[in-house]
Amino acid sequence: MLAGAALLVGSQLPATAEDKAAASAAKVVVLSFEGAVTPAISDYLVRGMRRAAEGGAALTVIQMDTPGGLDTSMRDIIKQILASTVPVAVFVGPSGARAASAGTYILYASHFAAMAPATNLGAATPVAIGIGGARPGGEDKPDERPEKAHEKSDAKQDPKKSAKRDAAEDRSAKTKAPAPQDALSRKQIHDASAYIRGLAQLRGRNAEWAERAVREAVSLSSREALEQKVIDIIATDVADLIAKLNGRKVTVQGVERTLALRGAATEFVRPDWRTELLAVITNPSVALILMMIGIYGLFFEFSNPGFVLPGVVGAISLLLGLFALQLLPVNYAGLALMLLGLAFMVAEAFLPSFGALGIGGVAAFVFGGLMLIDTDLPGFGVPVAFIVTLGVVSALLVFAIVGLAVRARSRPVLAGREEIAGSAGVVVDDFAGEGWVRTRGELWRAVSTVPLAKGERVRVKGHQGPRARGRTGAAGKPRREDMTEWNIGYAGILAFIVIAIAASLRILREYERGVVFLLGRFWRVKGPGLIVIIPGIQQMVRVDLRTLVLDVPSQDVISRDNVSVKVNAVVYFRVVDPEKAIIQVENYLSATSQLAQTTLRAVLGKHELDEMLAEREKLNLDIQQVLDAQTDAWGIKVSNVEIKHVDIDESMVRAIAKQAEAERDRRAKVIHAEGELQAAEKLLQAAQQLARQPEAMQLRYMQTLAAIAGDKSNTIVFPLPVDVFGAVKQALGGGRSGA
C-alpha cells in the first residue's frame, strides 16, 4: 500500500530532469504491413514485437491496412500482443486504409486502438474455408441473442447514445448478413463472437458492437468507431499517434505504467529476407508452381535414376510447396483434382488413349486449380489465366514427351538379336547347307540354301536360335487446417495413385531389355524405351545386352605330352535372347564363367605344349566354338576367346632352355658338316677338271710361283710336280745305260 501510494504521488509530480532524460532515451518501434494477414505477416509482426521487448522499447506501433486474413495467423499475432511486455498500439492508416475481418480482431486485442481519418473497420464474420464448411446464407431468422443483448443495453444507455447507435445500425443494415444455420458455420460464428467479446472485455471496448461485427458483418468509420468506444484515438499519422499517446496510462501484464514518449526515437522495422521469402512461397500461385516443379522433378528422377539434378530440385520444390500449402486454406478436393490431372497427363505418354487421358488431365488440372484455394479472402485466390496457362504448358510438355517417345520407338533397334537381321558378313570356310560366317566381329553358325565359298560376302536374313539365316549378295550397309474424414480419403487415394504411377514406370536404355513376368509366369520381353509395369502383378528383370568381358582365372592344365601348365584367358560374350538368359539358367554370368573354365581345361588338354605356345589362334577358335555351342541354350553368344598367358613350371623352363640350346648346337654342327661337304664337292670338281686338262695344272703352278715371288719371305719353297721327277729319273737312267 505504501509503495502504491508513493507511486501515485510520484506520478502527479512535475517531470524532473531524470524523467526528461529517460523520455529522450525512449524508443518506439513501428511495424507496418499492407494486404492480407498471412503466415509471413504473422512471422514478421511476432518477431518484431519480441525484438521491441528485447530492445527495451517504450511502445510498439503496428500500422496496418488489411482486408483480413487467415485465422491461424491472426491468432498468432493476437497471442503475441497479449503476451507482450511492451504496450502495443494498432493504427489503421493511412487515410483510406481499412481493418476488415482479421484486422478488427487485432485492433481489439491492442492496448491502444487508433485509426486515421477516412478509414473503416468491421465485417469480421468468419469466411468458410475448405469443402467441409458452408458459407453464411439463407433467409432464416438470425440468432436472437445479440438482438436481445442489444435491447437490454438500450435500456441502460441514454437516448442520445442510443440514437447515434441506431443511426450507425441503419447505415450498416445493408451489410447485415443472415446467420448461418448449418452446425459447422454456427460453431465458427459462436467461437469468433466469444473470442472478440473476450478481447473487448479485456481492453474495455464496446463488446456489443464487436459481436455484431462478427454475426452481422457490420462496419464503422473511424469517427463512428471513436464515438462507440471501439477505438481510443484518431490520429493523422504515426507521429501524431505517438504525440497523443504521450502521458497516457496503460496496464501491461498487470502493471500500470505511464507512457513517456516526448522526444522518443522512432525505429521503423521493415520485413527482412525471411519474411520476404515466406511471403513469396505462401503466395498461392508460387506454391502451385513449386508443387508442379516438385512433381515433375521427382518423376524425371525416378524415371532416370542417377540424374540427380531433377531429384534435388524436385524434392526441394515439393517440400517448399507442401510447406506453403499447409499454411494456406487449401481445398483438398481441388488439390486431388490437380494431382489427378497431372497423373492423367503423364499416363497419356504410356497408354494408347488417343488423347482422352491428356484432355481429361488438362480439364482436371484446371478445375482443381480453380478450387484449390477455397476462400473468399482477398489475396488468396489463384488467377484463372494463370491456372489455364499452367494447364496448357503441362499439356504441351506431355504431348512433346509423347512425340519424342513415338519417334524413339520408330527408330531401328541397335542392340540385341534384332540388330543381326540385315547385317553383312563374310564366309569363314567353304560350306554347303551349314557353316560358319563372321558378322559384326562375331562367328555365327549360318544356314544357306546355296553353297558358299570362303571369303564370299553375304547378308543375314534373320536369326533362329543359335543359327543365322543368310543369302549371298553384295554387302551393303545394315538397315537402321482441419480436414474432414473424406478429405483424408481423397488424400489417401491420391497418394496411392501417384505412388502407383511412379512405381509402374520404367525406362530401358537402348542396350537393355526387360523380361516381364505376370503373376510368376513369363509374359514377354519389353524394351528399349519407356514401358509400364503393373505393380504387384508384374515383375521385371533387367538384362544388359552389351558385350561382357569375363576374365577366366588361371587353370591347371596337363597337355597331351604330360606337361603341367597354368593358363588364363578372357572371354567376350553377350546376351542375344533375354528370355533364355533369365529362365533357362539361374545366373548366366556365373554359369558362363564356370563353363569357360572347364572348357579351357578340356580343349587345351588335347594339345601338346608346343601347340599351346605356337598355335594360339587355332586354340582360341576351338574354345570359342565349344563355348558358343554350349551357351546357345542360355541365350548367350560367345563372340571371342583369347588365351592371355601360359605359365610353365621353372624346371620345365630350364628343360626347354636346354632343349633349345641342344637344338642350336645340332643346327650348328649340321651347318658345319654341310659346309665341309660342299667344300669337298667343289675340290673334287676342281681335281676332275685339272685331270682332264694337264695344261691347266701348269698354269696354276706358274700363278703360284708369281704369287710367291711377290712375297717378302726369306724362304721360298718350290713345289715340284711328281711327273717332273719321273722325267729326270728317266734321263739319268738312260745316261747310265749308255755309259
XYZ file of C-alpha atoms in Angstrom:
739
model
C 0.000 0.000 0.000
C 2.797 2.397 0.812
C 4.534 1.584 -2.386
C 1.351 2.115 -4.337
C 0.753 5.486 -2.651
C 4.281 6.575 -3.334
C 3.854 5.626 -6.970
C 0.606 7.549 -7.236
C 2.072 10.641 -5.630
C 5.158 10.400 -7.769
C 3.115 10.274 -10.929
C 1.497 13.547 -10.050
C 4.798 15.410 -9.517
C 6.206 17.530 -12.323
C 8.721 15.868 -14.595
C 12.250 16.022 -13.283
C 15.456 16.216 -15.276
C 15.902 12.424 -14.928
C 12.404 11.824 -16.335
C 13.205 14.015 -19.306
C 16.434 12.110 -19.874
C 14.549 8.810 -19.713
C 11.979 10.104 -22.184
C 14.649 11.247 -24.551
C 16.194 7.764 -24.394
C 12.846 6.027 -25.059
C 12.293 4.235 -28.344
C 9.171 3.486 -30.353
C 9.275 0.526 -32.738
C 6.974 0.838 -35.755
C 5.866 -2.247 -37.726
C 3.697 -1.834 -40.796
C 2.074 -4.037 -43.424
C -0.470 -3.865 -46.203
C -2.525 -6.726 -47.535
C -3.851 -9.972 -46.166
C -2.803 -11.396 -42.832
C -0.669 -14.309 -43.922
C 1.858 -16.590 -42.183
C 4.611 -14.301 -43.457
C 2.966 -11.200 -41.912
C 2.380 -13.120 -38.689
C 6.043 -14.115 -38.512
C 7.132 -10.537 -39.229
C 4.906 -8.962 -36.540
C 5.634 -11.595 -33.878
C 9.381 -11.316 -34.324
C 9.117 -7.501 -34.447
C 7.239 -7.330 -31.132
C 9.746 -9.672 -29.498
C 12.593 -7.566 -30.800
C 10.962 -4.427 -29.368
C 10.629 -6.086 -25.956
C 14.248 -7.271 -26.004
C 15.422 -3.802 -27.044
C 13.580 -2.089 -24.169
C 11.199 -0.119 -26.393
C 8.610 2.059 -24.705
C 5.920 1.340 -27.318
C 5.278 -0.841 -30.330
C 3.110 0.555 -33.123
C 1.537 -1.700 -35.741
C 0.287 0.245 -38.740
C -1.938 -1.834 -40.975
C -4.179 -1.761 -43.977
C -5.713 -5.211 -44.383
C -8.823 -6.799 -45.875
C -8.476 -9.723 -43.441
C -6.570 -12.953 -43.495
C -6.067 -16.386 -42.063
C -7.477 -17.220 -38.643
C -4.332 -19.051 -37.515
C -2.038 -16.170 -38.478
C -4.361 -13.657 -36.801
C -4.423 -15.645 -33.564
C -0.618 -15.891 -33.522
C -0.379 -12.098 -33.740
C -3.002 -11.601 -31.011
C -1.259 -14.081 -28.703
C 1.966 -12.141 -29.016
C 0.171 -8.814 -28.364
C -1.405 -10.241 -25.201
C 1.928 -11.674 -24.030
C 3.978 -8.594 -24.880
C 5.718 -6.714 -22.047
C 5.686 -3.578 -24.227
C 2.426 -1.691 -24.901
C 1.160 -2.265 -28.437
C -0.758 0.370 -30.355
C -2.529 -0.720 -33.530
C -3.026 2.086 -36.035
C -5.262 1.735 -39.088
C -3.669 4.032 -41.592
C -3.010 5.958 -43.650
C -6.296 7.563 -44.653
C -8.245 5.271 -46.922
C -6.999 2.129 -45.192
C -9.196 -0.479 -43.547
C -9.083 -3.128 -40.831
C -11.614 -5.639 -42.046
C -12.178 -9.144 -40.739
C -8.937 -10.287 -39.045
C -7.803 -6.660 -38.747
C -10.760 -5.936 -36.433
C -9.711 -8.697 -34.044
C -6.117 -7.429 -33.974
C -7.371 -3.892 -33.306
C -9.481 -5.099 -30.373
C -6.505 -7.013 -28.880
C -4.189 -3.971 -28.821
C -3.505 -1.816 -25.769
C -4.307 1.281 -27.828
C -6.582 1.218 -30.878
C -6.198 4.105 -33.295
C -7.435 4.944 -36.752
C -6.651 7.602 -39.327
C -9.455 9.758 -40.735
C -11.413 8.206 -43.601
C -10.673 4.646 -42.534
C -13.032 1.839 -41.534
C -13.149 -1.470 -39.659
C -15.562 -4.345 -39.199
C -17.013 -7.115 -41.364
C -15.472 -9.713 -39.051
C -17.697 -12.652 -39.952
C -15.587 -15.827 -40.426
C -15.392 -16.947 -44.029
C -15.874 -20.654 -44.665
C -12.685 -22.361 -45.797
C -12.447 -25.696 -47.495
C -15.099 -28.113 -48.699
C -16.218 -29.047 -45.217
C -17.823 -25.724 -44.309
C -20.826 -23.894 -45.704
C -20.916 -20.207 -46.340
C -23.351 -17.992 -44.470
C -26.538 -17.658 -46.347
C -30.205 -18.410 -46.468
C -33.194 -16.490 -45.355
C -33.621 -17.997 -41.928
C -34.043 -15.843 -38.842
C -30.817 -14.591 -37.343
C -29.614 -15.531 -33.923
C -31.736 -13.680 -31.379
C -29.121 -13.457 -28.649
C -27.278 -10.393 -30.000
C -30.569 -8.588 -30.591
C -31.736 -9.280 -27.039
C -28.477 -8.111 -25.647
C -28.796 -5.001 -27.769
C -32.295 -4.309 -26.452
C -31.133 -4.738 -22.866
C -28.285 -2.374 -23.407
C -30.643 0.222 -24.877
C -32.465 0.474 -21.549
C -29.234 1.226 -19.793
C -27.958 3.849 -22.233
C -29.120 7.426 -22.556
C -31.317 8.339 -25.541
C -28.614 10.366 -27.322
C -26.151 7.491 -27.466
C -28.912 5.118 -28.420
C -29.976 7.393 -31.255
C -26.427 7.611 -32.551
C -26.029 3.869 -32.420
C -29.343 3.341 -34.178
C -28.170 5.654 -36.939
C -24.986 3.630 -37.267
C -27.023 0.413 -37.355
C -29.194 1.845 -40.110
C -26.120 2.710 -42.147
C -24.760 -0.814 -41.700
C -28.066 -2.576 -42.331
C -27.159 -3.066 -45.950
C -24.138 -5.107 -44.973
C -26.017 -7.189 -42.422
C -25.605 -10.888 -43.191
C -28.077 -13.565 -42.134
C -26.768 -16.024 -39.603
C -25.856 -19.418 -40.948
C -27.955 -22.383 -39.958
C -25.647 -25.373 -40.518
C -23.904 -26.739 -37.433
C -20.311 -26.133 -38.512
C -20.933 -22.497 -39.507
C -22.777 -21.835 -36.249
C -19.809 -23.221 -34.354
C -17.469 -20.924 -36.242
C -19.649 -17.863 -35.624
C -20.087 -18.569 -31.913
C -16.389 -19.234 -31.473
C -15.412 -16.000 -33.222
C -18.026 -13.999 -31.255
C -16.754 -15.326 -27.937
C -13.187 -14.626 -28.963
C -13.702 -10.969 -29.918
C -16.007 -10.414 -26.934
C -13.216 -11.611 -24.620
C -10.759 -9.215 -26.262
C -13.231 -6.325 -25.914
C -13.802 -7.069 -22.230
C -10.051 -7.290 -21.628
C -9.395 -3.860 -23.159
C -12.660 -2.193 -22.023
C -14.021 -1.654 -25.521
C -17.501 -1.991 -26.999
C -18.220 -5.716 -26.832
C -21.753 -5.464 -28.233
C -20.686 -3.904 -31.483
C -17.823 -6.410 -31.728
C -20.320 -9.278 -31.656
C -22.444 -7.574 -34.302
C -19.346 -7.182 -36.493
C -18.925 -10.965 -36.286
C -22.541 -12.067 -36.534
C -23.886 -9.392 -38.900
C -20.682 -8.283 -40.686
C -21.325 -4.585 -39.847
C -18.656 -1.909 -40.325
C -17.824 1.507 -38.854
C -15.908 4.572 -39.947
C -13.150 5.965 -37.764
C -15.370 8.738 -36.314
C -18.196 6.316 -35.513
C -15.731 3.863 -34.017
C -14.411 6.542 -31.659
C -17.946 7.574 -30.626
C -18.928 3.947 -29.883
C -15.728 3.324 -27.883
C -14.396 0.796 -30.356
C -11.135 2.724 -30.700
C -9.241 5.129 -28.436
C -7.675 7.714 -30.740
C -7.959 9.236 -34.182
C -4.546 10.289 -35.487
C -3.397 11.512 -38.846
C -0.143 9.546 -38.867
C 2.270 7.646 -36.634
C 3.963 10.794 -35.324
C 0.577 12.280 -34.375
C -0.346 8.985 -32.700
C 2.849 8.953 -30.609
C 2.241 12.561 -29.561
C -1.334 11.796 -28.468
C -0.239 8.684 -26.550
C 2.388 10.589 -24.567
C 1.460 10.662 -20.870
C -1.308 8.059 -21.183
C -1.572 5.268 -18.642
C -1.725 1.631 -19.638
C -1.726 -1.679 -17.803
C 0.729 -4.201 -19.237
C 0.924 -7.672 -17.704
C -0.864 -6.403 -14.580
C 1.450 -3.433 -14.067
C 0.226 0.111 -14.685
C 2.659 2.450 -16.362
C 2.640 5.923 -17.890
C 3.957 6.401 -21.414
C 6.752 8.990 -21.628
C 7.135 9.368 -25.377
C 8.095 13.022 -25.777
C 11.304 13.129 -27.761
C 11.306 9.338 -28.198
C 13.221 7.943 -31.155
C 11.130 6.183 -33.775
C 12.539 2.994 -35.347
C 10.813 1.638 -38.428
C 11.380 -2.128 -38.762
C 10.981 -3.401 -42.297
C 10.419 -7.060 -43.265
C 13.702 -8.974 -43.627
C 14.648 -11.636 -46.192
C 12.991 -14.383 -44.173
C 9.658 -12.592 -44.195
C 10.015 -11.768 -47.882
C 10.822 -15.413 -48.711
C 7.907 -16.672 -46.640
C 5.627 -14.150 -48.339
C 6.741 -15.368 -51.753
C 6.332 -19.094 -51.175
C 2.966 -18.666 -49.396
C 1.603 -16.941 -52.466
C -0.898 -19.494 -53.823
C 0.399 -19.135 -57.373
C 4.001 -19.657 -56.300
C 3.004 -22.620 -54.117
C 1.278 -24.147 -57.120
C 4.352 -23.696 -59.307
C 6.582 -25.240 -56.626
C 4.264 -28.239 -56.405
C 4.404 -28.781 -60.156
C 8.176 -28.432 -60.303
C 8.480 -30.873 -57.415
C 6.245 -33.495 -59.009
C 7.879 -33.245 -62.429
C 11.372 -33.244 -60.914
C 10.766 -36.387 -58.884
C 9.067 -38.038 -61.853
C 12.075 -37.475 -64.088
C 14.463 -38.579 -61.329
C 12.554 -41.815 -60.702
C 12.411 -42.426 -64.434
C 16.148 -41.795 -64.868
C 17.899 -42.789 -61.617
C 21.262 -41.166 -61.123
C 20.483 -37.932 -62.975
C 20.456 -36.224 -59.517
C 19.585 -32.644 -60.546
C 15.838 -33.203 -61.208
C 15.558 -35.117 -57.942
C 17.291 -32.436 -55.894
C 15.304 -29.559 -57.415
C 12.076 -31.559 -57.298
C 12.461 -32.579 -53.645
C 13.266 -29.031 -52.522
C 10.411 -27.534 -54.557
C 7.923 -30.143 -53.374
C 8.811 -29.609 -49.705
C 8.532 -25.827 -50.098
C 5.209 -26.218 -51.905
C 3.823 -28.561 -49.246
C 5.003 -26.176 -46.525
C 3.202 -23.307 -48.248
C 0.029 -25.330 -48.773
C -0.166 -26.373 -45.120
C -0.128 -22.661 -44.243
C -2.821 -21.796 -46.791
C -6.585 -22.517 -46.780
C -6.347 -25.356 -49.257
C -9.330 -27.211 -50.670
C -8.046 -30.769 -50.715
C -10.556 -31.827 -53.336
C -9.045 -29.216 -55.652
C -5.543 -30.425 -54.815
C -6.613 -34.002 -55.516
C -8.063 -32.963 -58.879
C -4.845 -31.170 -59.830
C -2.641 -34.145 -58.972
C -5.063 -36.481 -60.719
C -4.844 -34.255 -63.796
C -1.060 -34.430 -63.713
C -1.274 -38.211 -63.374
C -3.578 -38.414 -66.412
C -1.267 -36.239 -68.490
C 1.707 -38.407 -67.553
C -0.248 -41.577 -68.292
C -1.046 -40.234 -71.759
C 2.609 -40.805 -72.587
C 2.329 -44.543 -71.913
C -1.211 -45.640 -72.689
C -2.799 -45.544 -76.176
C -5.826 -43.417 -75.183
C -5.749 -41.276 -78.341
C -5.653 -38.051 -76.285
C -8.513 -38.912 -73.893
C -6.265 -39.085 -70.847
C -4.381 -35.956 -71.881
C -7.506 -33.851 -72.420
C -9.093 -35.193 -69.230
C -5.892 -34.446 -67.335
C -5.839 -30.834 -68.527
C -9.513 -30.382 -67.560
C -8.959 -31.931 -64.116
C -5.892 -29.765 -63.573
C -7.710 -26.535 -64.477
C -10.797 -27.326 -62.364
C -8.603 -28.363 -59.437
C -6.656 -25.111 -59.683
C -9.881 -23.110 -59.582
C -10.948 -24.979 -56.442
C -7.509 -25.120 -54.799
C -7.750 -22.018 -52.588
C -11.354 -22.305 -51.402
C -11.852 -18.976 -49.614
C -13.286 -15.553 -50.294
C -10.410 -13.817 -48.534
C -8.716 -11.274 -50.786
C -5.188 -12.120 -51.872
C -5.584 -15.887 -51.549
C -7.043 -16.750 -54.910
C -5.225 -18.141 -57.916
C -5.845 -16.206 -61.170
C -7.806 -18.188 -63.731
C -5.450 -17.143 -66.529
C -2.508 -18.424 -64.515
C -4.169 -21.810 -63.965
C -5.097 -22.139 -67.627
C -1.550 -21.218 -68.654
C -0.080 -23.873 -66.355
C -2.506 -26.442 -67.697
C -1.659 -25.644 -71.322
C 2.080 -25.697 -70.624
C 1.760 -29.061 -68.850
C -0.273 -30.437 -71.726
C 2.262 -29.234 -74.288
C 5.058 -30.774 -72.234
C 3.286 -34.111 -72.021
C 2.430 -34.178 -75.712
C 6.019 -33.250 -76.552
C 7.196 -36.209 -74.486
C 4.697 -38.411 -76.297
C 6.041 -37.215 -79.633
C 9.616 -37.902 -78.622
C 8.639 -41.338 -77.346
C 6.896 -42.176 -80.624
C 9.923 -41.044 -82.620
C 12.232 -43.045 -80.376
C 10.129 -46.183 -80.794
C 10.154 -45.802 -84.577
C 13.951 -45.858 -84.740
C 15.639 -49.197 -85.528
C 16.868 -51.232 -82.585
C 20.646 -51.111 -82.226
C 21.187 -53.911 -79.698
C 20.043 -57.484 -79.188
C 19.022 -60.119 -81.679
C 17.125 -57.556 -83.739
C 20.370 -55.928 -84.877
C 21.604 -59.126 -86.545
C 18.987 -59.146 -89.287
C 20.250 -57.230 -92.308
C 23.900 -57.156 -91.236
C 26.683 -58.052 -93.670
C 29.046 -60.970 -93.123
C 31.916 -62.976 -94.609
C 32.055 -66.771 -95.053
C 34.857 -68.292 -92.965
C 35.134 -71.687 -94.714
C 33.544 -73.322 -97.719
C 30.266 -74.995 -96.826
C 27.017 -76.193 -98.291
C 23.984 -76.009 -96.061
C 25.529 -75.110 -92.703
C 28.812 -73.442 -91.801
C 30.489 -70.503 -90.129
C 30.058 -66.823 -91.009
C 31.755 -63.824 -89.399
C 29.417 -60.843 -88.937
C 29.771 -57.785 -86.715
C 33.084 -59.200 -85.448
C 31.477 -62.478 -84.244
C 31.407 -66.051 -85.525
C 27.927 -67.421 -86.181
C 26.752 -70.777 -87.435
C 24.867 -69.994 -90.597
C 22.424 -71.886 -92.782
C 22.307 -71.199 -96.500
C 20.246 -72.678 -99.305
C 23.152 -72.403 -101.754
C 26.820 -73.443 -101.417
C 29.114 -70.676 -100.226
C 32.846 -70.256 -100.713
C 35.407 -68.937 -98.257
C 35.638 -65.135 -98.275
C 32.285 -64.689 -100.004
C 30.233 -61.762 -98.668
C 26.692 -62.494 -97.512
C 23.818 -60.713 -95.793
C 21.986 -62.128 -92.759
C 18.255 -62.523 -93.320
C 17.209 -63.470 -89.803
C 18.020 -65.188 -86.534
C 16.797 -68.614 -85.454
C 18.153 -69.617 -82.079
C 21.868 -70.353 -82.445
C 21.797 -70.008 -86.229
C 21.615 -67.099 -88.629
C 19.783 -67.453 -91.950
C 21.680 -65.824 -94.789
C 21.833 -65.370 -98.513
C 24.529 -64.374 -100.964
C 24.778 -60.931 -102.420
C 26.771 -57.748 -102.434
C 27.456 -56.470 -98.970
C 25.895 -53.181 -98.057
C 25.266 -51.059 -95.035
C 22.871 -52.544 -92.376
C 19.378 -51.009 -92.002
C 18.900 -48.820 -89.234
C -6.294 -26.552 -41.295
C -8.970 -29.084 -40.036
C -9.786 -31.654 -42.596
C -12.906 -33.788 -42.816
C -12.627 -37.560 -42.968
C -13.426 -37.732 -46.641
C -10.700 -35.159 -47.355
C -8.294 -37.631 -45.769
C -9.749 -40.297 -48.025
C -9.124 -38.098 -51.055
C -5.532 -37.572 -49.971
C -5.053 -41.309 -49.425
C -6.463 -42.208 -52.837
C -4.376 -39.508 -54.470
C -1.213 -40.677 -52.726
C -1.944 -44.247 -53.836
C -2.446 -43.157 -57.449
C 0.753 -41.089 -57.503
C 2.816 -43.869 -55.896
C 1.327 -46.485 -58.209
C 2.134 -44.437 -61.310
C 5.663 -43.705 -60.105
C 6.199 -47.399 -59.342
C 4.836 -48.572 -62.694
C 7.085 -46.533 -64.988
C 10.372 -47.936 -66.206
C 12.866 -46.666 -68.767
C 15.058 -49.217 -70.515
C 18.116 -47.951 -72.339
C 18.974 -48.975 -75.881
C 21.211 -51.794 -74.640
C 18.716 -53.109 -72.040
C 15.724 -55.428 -72.190
C 13.171 -56.266 -69.517
C 11.977 -59.828 -69.004
C 8.442 -59.382 -67.630
C 6.637 -61.982 -65.526
C 2.873 -61.861 -64.984
C 1.863 -63.472 -61.691
C 5.046 -65.519 -61.806
C 4.595 -66.718 -65.416
C 6.729 -65.433 -68.278
C 4.831 -62.832 -70.280
C 7.097 -61.069 -72.746
C 10.377 -59.247 -73.307
C 9.993 -55.445 -73.330
C 12.225 -52.578 -74.368
C 14.015 -50.500 -75.200
C 12.349 -47.200 -74.218
C 9.583 -46.350 -71.788
C 7.473 -49.240 -70.501
C 4.701 -49.689 -67.936
C 4.756 -52.407 -65.275
C 1.676 -53.137 -63.139
C 2.934 -53.075 -59.527
C 2.296 -56.226 -57.554
C 1.129 -58.154 -60.619
C 4.065 -57.870 -62.953
C 7.749 -58.131 -62.147
C 10.604 -57.203 -64.445
C 14.211 -58.355 -64.589
C 16.661 -56.118 -66.459
C 19.114 -57.731 -68.859
C 22.161 -55.965 -70.305
C 22.758 -56.780 -73.988
C 26.215 -55.217 -74.229
C 29.284 -57.369 -74.698
C 30.588 -58.545 -71.342
C 34.234 -59.281 -70.612
C 34.840 -62.361 -68.468
C 38.291 -62.921 -67.021
C 38.902 -66.664 -66.719
C 41.228 -67.334 -63.764
C 44.366 -69.438 -64.167
C 43.620 -73.110 -64.768
C 45.948 -76.071 -64.167
C 46.154 -77.928 -67.469
C 48.026 -81.136 -68.332
C 48.871 -81.190 -72.010
C 48.755 -84.253 -74.207
C 52.512 -84.688 -73.748
C 52.010 -84.666 -69.923
C 53.325 -81.190 -69.237
C 51.645 -79.280 -66.373
C 50.959 -75.623 -67.182
C 48.740 -72.817 -65.883
C 46.642 -70.997 -68.471
C 44.332 -67.991 -68.137
C 42.099 -66.424 -70.746
C 39.470 -63.772 -71.411
C 36.007 -64.449 -72.869
C 33.856 -61.877 -74.707
C 30.144 -62.718 -74.749
C 26.720 -61.057 -74.766
C 23.064 -61.941 -74.288
C 21.106 -62.355 -77.504
C 17.994 -63.984 -76.012
C 16.984 -62.340 -72.682
C 14.173 -64.822 -72.150
C 16.529 -67.823 -72.116
C 19.214 -65.973 -70.137
C 16.762 -65.420 -67.264
C 14.568 -68.536 -67.419
C 16.954 -71.293 -68.516
C 19.799 -70.556 -66.098
C 19.816 -69.098 -62.595
C 22.822 -66.830 -63.131
C 24.127 -66.696 -66.654
C 27.238 -64.764 -65.625
C 28.334 -67.384 -63.101
C 27.324 -70.240 -65.363
C 29.298 -68.862 -68.301
C 32.324 -68.322 -66.079
C 32.310 -71.901 -64.794
C 31.738 -73.315 -68.266
C 34.614 -71.255 -69.664
C 36.983 -72.676 -67.035
C 36.090 -76.297 -67.704
C 36.145 -75.803 -71.481
C 39.581 -74.186 -71.290
C 40.977 -77.202 -69.442
C 39.271 -79.717 -71.707
C 40.331 -78.189 -75.012
C 43.938 -77.443 -74.052
C 44.354 -80.953 -72.606
C 44.028 -82.345 -76.129
C 47.049 -80.428 -77.403
C 50.769 -80.609 -76.767
C 52.723 -77.839 -75.101
C 54.292 -76.773 -78.349
C 50.840 -76.256 -79.871
C 49.758 -74.185 -76.890
C 52.722 -71.921 -77.417
C 52.712 -71.759 -81.187
C 49.085 -72.192 -82.314
C 47.070 -69.930 -80.027
C 44.792 -68.646 -82.765
C 43.593 -72.143 -83.570
C 43.092 -72.935 -79.897
C 41.149 -69.683 -79.391
C 38.795 -70.624 -82.202
C 38.305 -74.166 -80.841
C 37.430 -72.882 -77.358
C 35.097 -70.208 -78.760
C 33.164 -72.713 -80.860
C 32.751 -75.141 -77.980
C 31.605 -72.413 -75.590
C 29.258 -70.900 -78.176
C 27.587 -74.232 -78.839
C 27.061 -74.978 -75.138
C 25.757 -71.500 -74.200
C 23.215 -71.283 -77.024
C 20.618 -72.877 -74.756
C 21.103 -69.974 -72.334
C 20.667 -67.278 -74.997
C 24.379 -66.399 -74.810
C 26.573 -65.600 -77.799
C 30.313 -66.052 -77.236
C 31.997 -63.574 -79.562
C 35.645 -64.263 -78.923
C 38.093 -66.121 -76.664
C 41.702 -65.113 -76.173
C 44.353 -67.081 -74.260
C 46.274 -64.458 -72.315
C 49.153 -66.312 -70.687
C 50.619 -69.807 -70.493
C 52.580 -70.212 -67.238
C 55.172 -73.029 -67.280
C 56.983 -74.535 -64.259
C 60.566 -73.335 -63.625
C 62.070 -76.798 -64.137
C 60.217 -77.098 -67.401
C 61.514 -73.705 -68.397
C 65.066 -74.931 -67.794
C 64.382 -78.134 -69.726
C 63.011 -76.161 -72.612
C 66.088 -73.932 -72.468
C 68.399 -76.979 -72.608
C 66.371 -78.397 -75.460
C 66.642 -75.138 -77.287
C 70.415 -74.991 -76.649
C 70.908 -78.556 -77.859
C 68.846 -77.773 -80.887
C 71.022 -74.792 -81.628
C 74.212 -76.950 -81.249
C 72.756 -79.539 -83.554
C 71.935 -76.994 -86.139
C 75.458 -75.515 -85.860
C 77.091 -78.913 -86.411
C 74.807 -79.718 -89.277
C 75.588 -76.413 -90.858
C 79.368 -77.019 -90.409
C 79.157 -80.501 -91.877
C 77.131 -79.232 -94.763
C 79.897 -76.652 -95.355
C 82.639 -79.300 -95.379
C 80.604 -81.412 -97.744
C 80.088 -78.574 -100.091
C 83.873 -77.755 -99.968
C 84.811 -81.357 -100.682
C 82.438 -81.449 -103.592
C 83.977 -78.325 -105.004
C 87.548 -79.728 -104.579
C 86.526 -82.884 -106.333
C 85.134 -80.926 -109.188
C 88.382 -78.939 -109.412
C 90.552 -82.090 -109.407
C 88.462 -83.634 -112.110
C 88.806 -80.529 -114.195
C 92.629 -80.459 -113.787
C 92.870 -84.126 -114.671
C 91.077 -83.502 -117.898
C 93.305 -80.537 -118.766
C 97.041 -81.028 -117.667
C 97.948 -77.668 -119.072
C 95.705 -76.091 -116.575
C 97.906 -77.556 -113.833
C 100.978 -75.875 -115.279
C 99.204 -72.577 -115.485
C 98.141 -72.931 -111.903
C 101.771 -73.674 -110.992
C 103.014 -70.568 -112.689
C 100.427 -68.473 -110.935
C 101.572 -69.886 -107.628
C 105.225 -69.021 -108.351
C 104.244 -65.497 -109.299
C 102.365 -65.146 -106.069
C 105.345 -66.441 -104.050
C 107.777 -64.165 -105.819
C 105.787 -61.149 -104.767
C 106.057 -62.153 -101.126
C 108.891 -60.800 -98.967
C 109.517 -64.051 -97.071
C 113.131 -65.348 -96.880
C 112.242 -68.925 -97.552
C 110.871 -69.909 -100.894
C 109.532 -73.370 -101.396
C 109.295 -74.602 -104.943
C 106.765 -77.301 -105.309
C 107.800 -79.787 -107.946
C 105.285 -81.986 -109.603
C 105.857 -85.742 -109.339
C 105.976 -86.156 -113.078
C 108.998 -83.860 -113.218
C 110.891 -86.211 -111.008
C 109.858 -89.057 -113.327
C 111.307 -87.348 -116.332
C 114.588 -86.619 -114.510
C 114.803 -90.203 -113.363
C 114.387 -91.454 -116.879
C 117.050 -89.142 -118.137
C 119.516 -90.233 -115.540
C 118.771 -93.855 -116.148
C 119.355 -93.512 -119.885
C 122.761 -91.901 -119.390
C 123.958 -94.685 -117.182
C 122.929 -97.322 -119.567
C 124.762 -95.668 -122.450
C 127.896 -95.457 -120.473
